[in-house]
Short mmCIF file of C-alpha atoms in Angstrom, two decimals:
data_model
loop_
_atom_site.label_atom_id
_atom_site.label_comp_id
_atom_site.label_asym_id
_atom_site.label_seq_id
_atom_site.Cartn_x
_atom_site.Cartn_y
_atom_site.Cartn_z
CA MET I 8 -93.18 -22.39 -30.68
CA THR I 9 -92.43 -21.20 -27.13
CA LEU I 10 -91.82 -24.00 -24.63
CA PRO I 11 -94.08 -23.70 -21.56
CA ILE I 12 -91.12 -23.08 -19.25
CA TYR I 13 -90.11 -20.14 -21.44
CA ASP I 14 -93.60 -18.69 -21.73
CA PHE I 15 -93.62 -15.44 -19.77
CA SER I 16 -97.22 -14.52 -20.51
CA GLY I 17 -98.71 -12.72 -17.52
CA LYS I 18 -95.24 -11.78 -16.20
CA VAL I 19 -93.86 -8.27 -15.79
CA ALA I 20 -90.13 -7.60 -16.22
CA ILE I 21 -87.93 -4.54 -15.74
CA VAL I 22 -84.71 -4.33 -17.76
CA THR I 23 -82.35 -1.51 -16.80
CA GLY I 24 -80.03 -0.19 -19.48
CA GLY I 25 -82.68 -1.46 -21.88
CA GLY I 26 -82.27 1.18 -24.54
CA THR I 27 -79.23 -0.23 -26.31
CA GLY I 28 -77.00 -3.27 -26.77
CA ILE I 29 -77.39 -6.25 -24.48
CA GLY I 30 -80.21 -4.63 -22.53
CA ALA I 31 -82.27 -4.02 -25.66
CA ALA I 32 -81.73 -7.63 -26.74
CA ILE I 33 -82.84 -8.87 -23.31
CA ALA I 34 -85.97 -6.72 -23.41
CA GLU I 35 -86.86 -7.87 -26.91
CA THR I 36 -86.35 -11.54 -25.97
CA PHE I 37 -88.63 -11.25 -22.94
CA ALA I 38 -91.25 -9.37 -24.95
CA LYS I 39 -91.27 -12.03 -27.68
CA SER I 40 -91.69 -14.65 -24.94
CA GLY I 41 -94.88 -13.01 -23.74
CA ALA I 42 -93.72 -10.77 -20.88
CA GLN I 43 -94.84 -7.22 -20.34
CA VAL I 44 -91.48 -5.42 -20.39
CA VAL I 45 -90.45 -2.09 -18.91
CA ILE I 46 -87.12 -0.72 -20.13
CA ALA I 47 -85.24 1.93 -18.17
CA ALA I 48 -82.35 4.22 -19.10
CA ARG I 49 -81.42 7.88 -18.81
CA ASN I 50 -82.12 9.07 -22.37
CA ALA I 51 -85.91 9.31 -22.54
CA GLU I 52 -86.14 10.01 -26.28
CA ARG I 53 -83.88 7.10 -27.24
CA LEU I 54 -85.69 4.87 -24.76
CA GLU I 55 -89.11 5.64 -26.23
CA ALA I 56 -87.80 4.86 -29.71
CA ARG I 57 -86.42 1.53 -28.52
CA ALA I 58 -89.69 0.62 -26.79
CA ALA I 59 -91.56 1.33 -30.02
CA ALA I 60 -89.11 -0.82 -31.97
CA ILE I 61 -89.47 -3.73 -29.53
CA GLY I 62 -93.25 -3.52 -29.66
CA HIS I 63 -95.36 -6.09 -27.79
CA GLY I 64 -96.52 -3.32 -25.45
CA CYS I 65 -93.00 -2.55 -24.22
CA ALA I 66 -93.04 0.45 -21.87
CA ALA I 67 -90.29 3.01 -21.29
CA ILE I 68 -89.53 4.70 -17.97
CA ALA I 69 -86.65 7.17 -17.95
CA ALA I 70 -84.46 6.68 -14.87
CA ASP I 71 -80.87 7.15 -13.75
CA VAL I 72 -80.34 3.93 -11.82
CA SER I 73 -77.21 5.26 -10.14
CA ASP I 74 -79.65 7.29 -8.01
CA GLU I 75 -81.45 5.32 -5.29
CA ALA I 76 -84.62 7.43 -5.33
CA GLN I 77 -85.03 6.95 -9.08
CA CYS I 78 -84.62 3.17 -8.68
CA GLN I 79 -87.36 3.14 -6.09
CA SER I 80 -89.54 5.25 -8.37
CA LEU I 81 -88.88 2.91 -11.30
CA VAL I 82 -90.17 -0.07 -9.34
CA ALA I 83 -93.10 1.91 -7.92
CA GLN I 84 -94.16 3.19 -11.36
CA THR I 85 -93.97 -0.31 -12.81
CA VAL I 86 -96.12 -1.79 -10.05
CA GLU I 87 -98.57 1.10 -10.26
CA ARG I 88 -98.98 0.50 -13.98
CA PHE I 89 -99.05 -3.31 -14.04
CA ASP I 90 -99.93 -4.31 -10.45
CA GLN I 91 -97.00 -6.71 -10.17
CA LEU I 92 -93.29 -7.26 -10.77
CA ASP I 93 -91.95 -10.73 -11.49
CA ILE I 94 -88.51 -10.19 -13.02
CA LEU I 95 -85.76 -7.62 -12.63
CA VAL I 96 -82.72 -7.57 -14.90
CA ASN I 97 -79.98 -5.28 -13.60
CA ASN I 98 -78.19 -4.68 -16.88
CA ALA I 99 -77.21 -0.99 -16.68
CA GLY I 100 -73.45 -0.49 -16.62
CA GLY I 101 -70.35 0.69 -18.38
CA GLY I 102 -66.71 1.56 -17.82
CA ARG I 103 -63.96 3.93 -18.84
CA HIS I 104 -60.41 3.05 -19.80
CA ALA I 105 -57.66 4.45 -17.57
CA SER I 106 -54.76 3.11 -15.55
CA ILE I 107 -55.22 2.94 -11.79
CA ALA I 108 -52.64 5.68 -11.33
CA LYS I 109 -54.63 8.04 -13.57
CA PHE I 110 -58.13 7.09 -12.41
CA ARG I 111 -59.85 10.13 -10.89
CA THR I 112 -61.56 9.42 -7.59
CA ASP I 113 -64.87 10.93 -8.66
CA LYS I 114 -64.91 8.79 -11.80
CA TRP I 115 -64.07 5.70 -9.74
CA LEU I 116 -67.02 6.36 -7.41
CA ALA I 117 -69.32 7.07 -10.35
CA GLU I 118 -68.50 3.69 -11.89
CA PHE I 119 -69.40 1.92 -8.66
CA ASP I 120 -72.66 3.87 -8.56
CA LEU I 121 -73.55 2.78 -12.09
CA ASN I 122 -72.28 -0.80 -12.08
CA MET I 123 -72.77 -2.04 -8.53
CA HIS I 124 -74.81 0.33 -6.41
CA SER I 125 -77.54 0.48 -9.06
CA ALA I 126 -77.99 -3.30 -8.79
CA PHE I 127 -78.34 -3.00 -5.01
CA TYR I 128 -80.82 -0.11 -5.23
CA CYS I 129 -83.04 -1.78 -7.83
CA ALA I 130 -82.82 -5.28 -6.36
CA ARG I 131 -83.76 -4.18 -2.87
CA ALA I 132 -86.78 -2.23 -4.12
CA ALA I 133 -87.86 -5.06 -6.43
CA ALA I 134 -87.34 -7.80 -3.83
CA GLU I 135 -89.66 -6.06 -1.40
CA MET I 136 -92.41 -6.18 -4.00
CA MET I 137 -91.62 -9.74 -5.07
CA ILE I 138 -91.62 -11.06 -1.51
CA GLY I 139 -94.99 -9.46 -0.93
CA GLN I 140 -96.49 -11.20 -3.96
CA GLY I 141 -94.90 -14.57 -3.20
CA GLY I 142 -91.73 -14.65 -5.30
CA GLY I 143 -89.80 -13.49 -8.33
CA ALA I 144 -86.48 -13.64 -10.15
CA ILE I 145 -83.60 -11.18 -10.32
CA VAL I 146 -80.80 -11.51 -12.87
CA ASN I 147 -77.77 -9.27 -12.53
CA VAL I 148 -75.49 -8.62 -15.50
CA SER I 149 -71.84 -8.64 -14.48
CA SER I 150 -68.88 -9.22 -16.80
CA LEU I 151 -66.01 -11.60 -17.38
CA ALA I 152 -63.89 -8.67 -16.15
CA GLY I 153 -65.54 -9.21 -12.77
CA MET I 154 -64.37 -12.82 -12.72
CA HIS I 155 -60.77 -12.43 -13.90
CA GLY I 156 -60.08 -8.68 -13.93
CA THR I 157 -59.00 -6.57 -16.91
CA MET I 158 -56.13 -4.11 -16.83
CA GLY I 159 -57.17 -0.60 -17.79
CA VAL I 160 -60.71 -0.97 -16.44
CA SER I 161 -60.00 -1.43 -12.74
CA ALA I 162 -63.14 0.25 -11.40
CA TYR I 163 -65.40 -1.64 -13.80
CA SER I 164 -63.70 -4.95 -12.96
CA ALA I 165 -63.98 -4.37 -9.21
CA ALA I 166 -67.58 -3.19 -9.38
CA LYS I 167 -68.65 -6.15 -11.52
CA ALA I 168 -66.92 -8.51 -9.09
CA GLY I 169 -68.99 -6.86 -6.37
CA VAL I 170 -72.16 -7.56 -8.35
CA GLN I 171 -71.30 -11.26 -8.34
CA MET I 172 -70.83 -11.39 -4.59
CA PHE I 173 -73.96 -9.32 -4.04
CA THR I 174 -75.80 -11.91 -6.16
CA ARG I 175 -74.68 -14.76 -3.90
CA VAL I 176 -75.55 -12.99 -0.65
CA ALA I 177 -78.91 -11.73 -1.93
CA ALA I 178 -79.77 -15.24 -3.12
CA ALA I 179 -79.04 -16.63 0.35
CA GLU I 180 -81.09 -13.96 2.11
CA TRP I 181 -84.09 -13.87 -0.23
CA GLY I 182 -84.26 -17.51 -1.33
CA PRO I 183 -86.32 -18.61 1.69
CA ARG I 184 -88.84 -15.92 0.73
CA GLY I 185 -89.26 -17.04 -2.87
CA VAL I 186 -86.88 -14.73 -4.72
CA ARG I 187 -84.13 -16.26 -6.85
CA VAL I 188 -81.08 -14.12 -7.67
CA ASN I 189 -78.59 -15.10 -10.36
CA CYS I 190 -75.99 -13.43 -12.54
CA VAL I 191 -74.60 -13.63 -16.06
CA ALA I 192 -71.04 -12.59 -16.88
CA PRO I 193 -70.70 -11.70 -20.58
CA GLY I 194 -67.32 -11.73 -22.25
CA MET I 195 -66.54 -10.04 -25.57
CA ILE I 196 -69.95 -9.22 -27.02
CA ALA I 197 -70.30 -7.51 -30.39
CA THR I 198 -72.86 -4.86 -29.53
CA GLU I 199 -73.29 -1.88 -31.83
CA LEU I 200 -71.39 0.31 -29.37
CA ALA I 201 -68.58 -2.21 -29.00
CA GLU I 202 -68.19 -2.56 -32.75
CA ALA I 203 -68.13 1.22 -33.16
CA ASN I 204 -65.42 1.50 -30.51
CA TRP I 205 -63.42 -1.31 -32.13
CA ALA I 206 -63.56 0.50 -35.47
CA LYS I 207 -62.52 3.78 -33.84
CA THR I 208 -59.51 2.26 -32.06
CA GLY I 209 -58.51 -0.25 -34.72
CA PHE I 210 -59.19 -3.20 -32.42
CA ASP I 211 -59.93 -6.45 -34.27
CA GLY I 212 -62.54 -8.24 -32.17
CA VAL I 213 -62.67 -11.23 -34.50
CA ALA I 214 -58.92 -11.76 -34.36
CA ALA I 215 -58.87 -11.28 -30.59
CA SER I 216 -61.54 -13.95 -30.17
CA LYS I 217 -59.46 -16.61 -31.92
CA GLY I 218 -58.20 -17.58 -28.48
CA PHE I 219 -61.74 -18.49 -27.39
CA PRO I 220 -62.90 -22.08 -27.89
CA LEU I 221 -65.81 -20.84 -30.02
CA ARG I 222 -63.47 -18.58 -32.05
CA ARG I 223 -65.76 -15.53 -32.31
CA PRO I 224 -67.22 -12.65 -30.31
CA GLY I 225 -70.62 -13.23 -28.77
CA ARG I 226 -73.89 -11.66 -29.86
CA PRO I 227 -76.24 -9.66 -27.61
CA GLN I 228 -79.00 -12.19 -28.24
CA GLU I 229 -76.83 -14.96 -26.79
CA VAL I 230 -76.57 -13.09 -23.50
CA ALA I 231 -80.31 -12.45 -23.63
CA GLN I 232 -81.03 -16.16 -23.96
CA ALA I 233 -78.95 -16.90 -20.87
CA VAL I 234 -80.84 -14.25 -18.90
CA LEU I 235 -84.15 -15.66 -20.11
CA PHE I 236 -83.12 -19.12 -18.88
CA LEU I 237 -82.15 -17.91 -15.41
CA ALA I 238 -85.44 -16.02 -15.06
CA SER I 239 -87.50 -18.95 -16.29
CA ASP I 240 -89.03 -22.01 -14.61
CA ALA I 241 -86.27 -24.03 -16.28
CA ALA I 242 -83.95 -22.54 -13.62
CA SER I 243 -86.41 -22.95 -10.74
CA TYR I 244 -83.79 -24.71 -8.57
CA ILE I 245 -80.92 -22.39 -9.45
CA THR I 246 -80.01 -19.35 -7.36
CA GLY I 247 -76.86 -17.54 -6.32
CA GLU I 248 -74.99 -18.63 -9.45
CA VAL I 249 -72.82 -16.75 -11.96
CA LEU I 250 -73.07 -17.98 -15.56
CA ALA I 251 -70.29 -16.91 -17.92
CA VAL I 252 -71.42 -16.17 -21.48
CA ALA I 253 -68.00 -15.79 -23.00
CA GLY I 254 -67.31 -18.38 -25.68
CA GLY I 255 -65.61 -20.83 -23.35
CA PRO I 256 -62.54 -20.93 -21.10
CA GLN I 257 -59.39 -19.40 -22.56
CA LEU I 258 -56.94 -22.16 -21.63
CA LYS I 259 -53.36 -22.58 -22.77
CA GLY I 260 -51.96 -26.07 -22.93
CA MET I 261 -48.60 -27.80 -23.29
CA ILE I 262 -49.41 -29.43 -26.63
CA GLU I 263 -51.12 -28.39 -29.81
CA VAL I 264 -54.56 -29.94 -30.27
#
């Protein structure tokens, strides 16, 4: 049974990067909670297949959210189709592995376009609509790398840190006009893509997570539940916050416990 505060019936949500992994889990969770969901990503064919799998009237709009005009079009198409927009989840993102010394400038800029600028483009377009209708909620998806940094993914870490600061400033600016803006920062999440990469490189995600208090990688659905909370009436007095979804703080002590 859905609790009233988690009942999104009559709400419209956009989830970028909604075709795979965490984004797909977020979209499915909103759809099961009653929302009309629009998923966006670049691969139209894969996106349509995902929308069909999610069901519940999930709609697919192909868009490259690293392009400002396509972000504006995404919001406009959603409003044209459903007459409103209540929730935006800026989930699109990704990073490449390279040392700073070997990071090509064009690749660096492209990662900022995908991970940070896309959130700005979509949020600004969505906020204009939300303010006009009296309010809404935006949830940005950052990363634990944006909180602590990760060697080998410098551009991704820096861009995701930027998303967190953008969240705080946007919350301050738009809060008086009824728009809440929050952020989740996932840690090691066992998406299908992550597990495929771990198998390819020989990385043992389970062993690596033994240093986490919860002793395991996270699941996409666990990130989705955090996003659902921040978008819901249960978080009606929360804005400008960054919620880590990472299995707990990785602390080292002076004694064995």
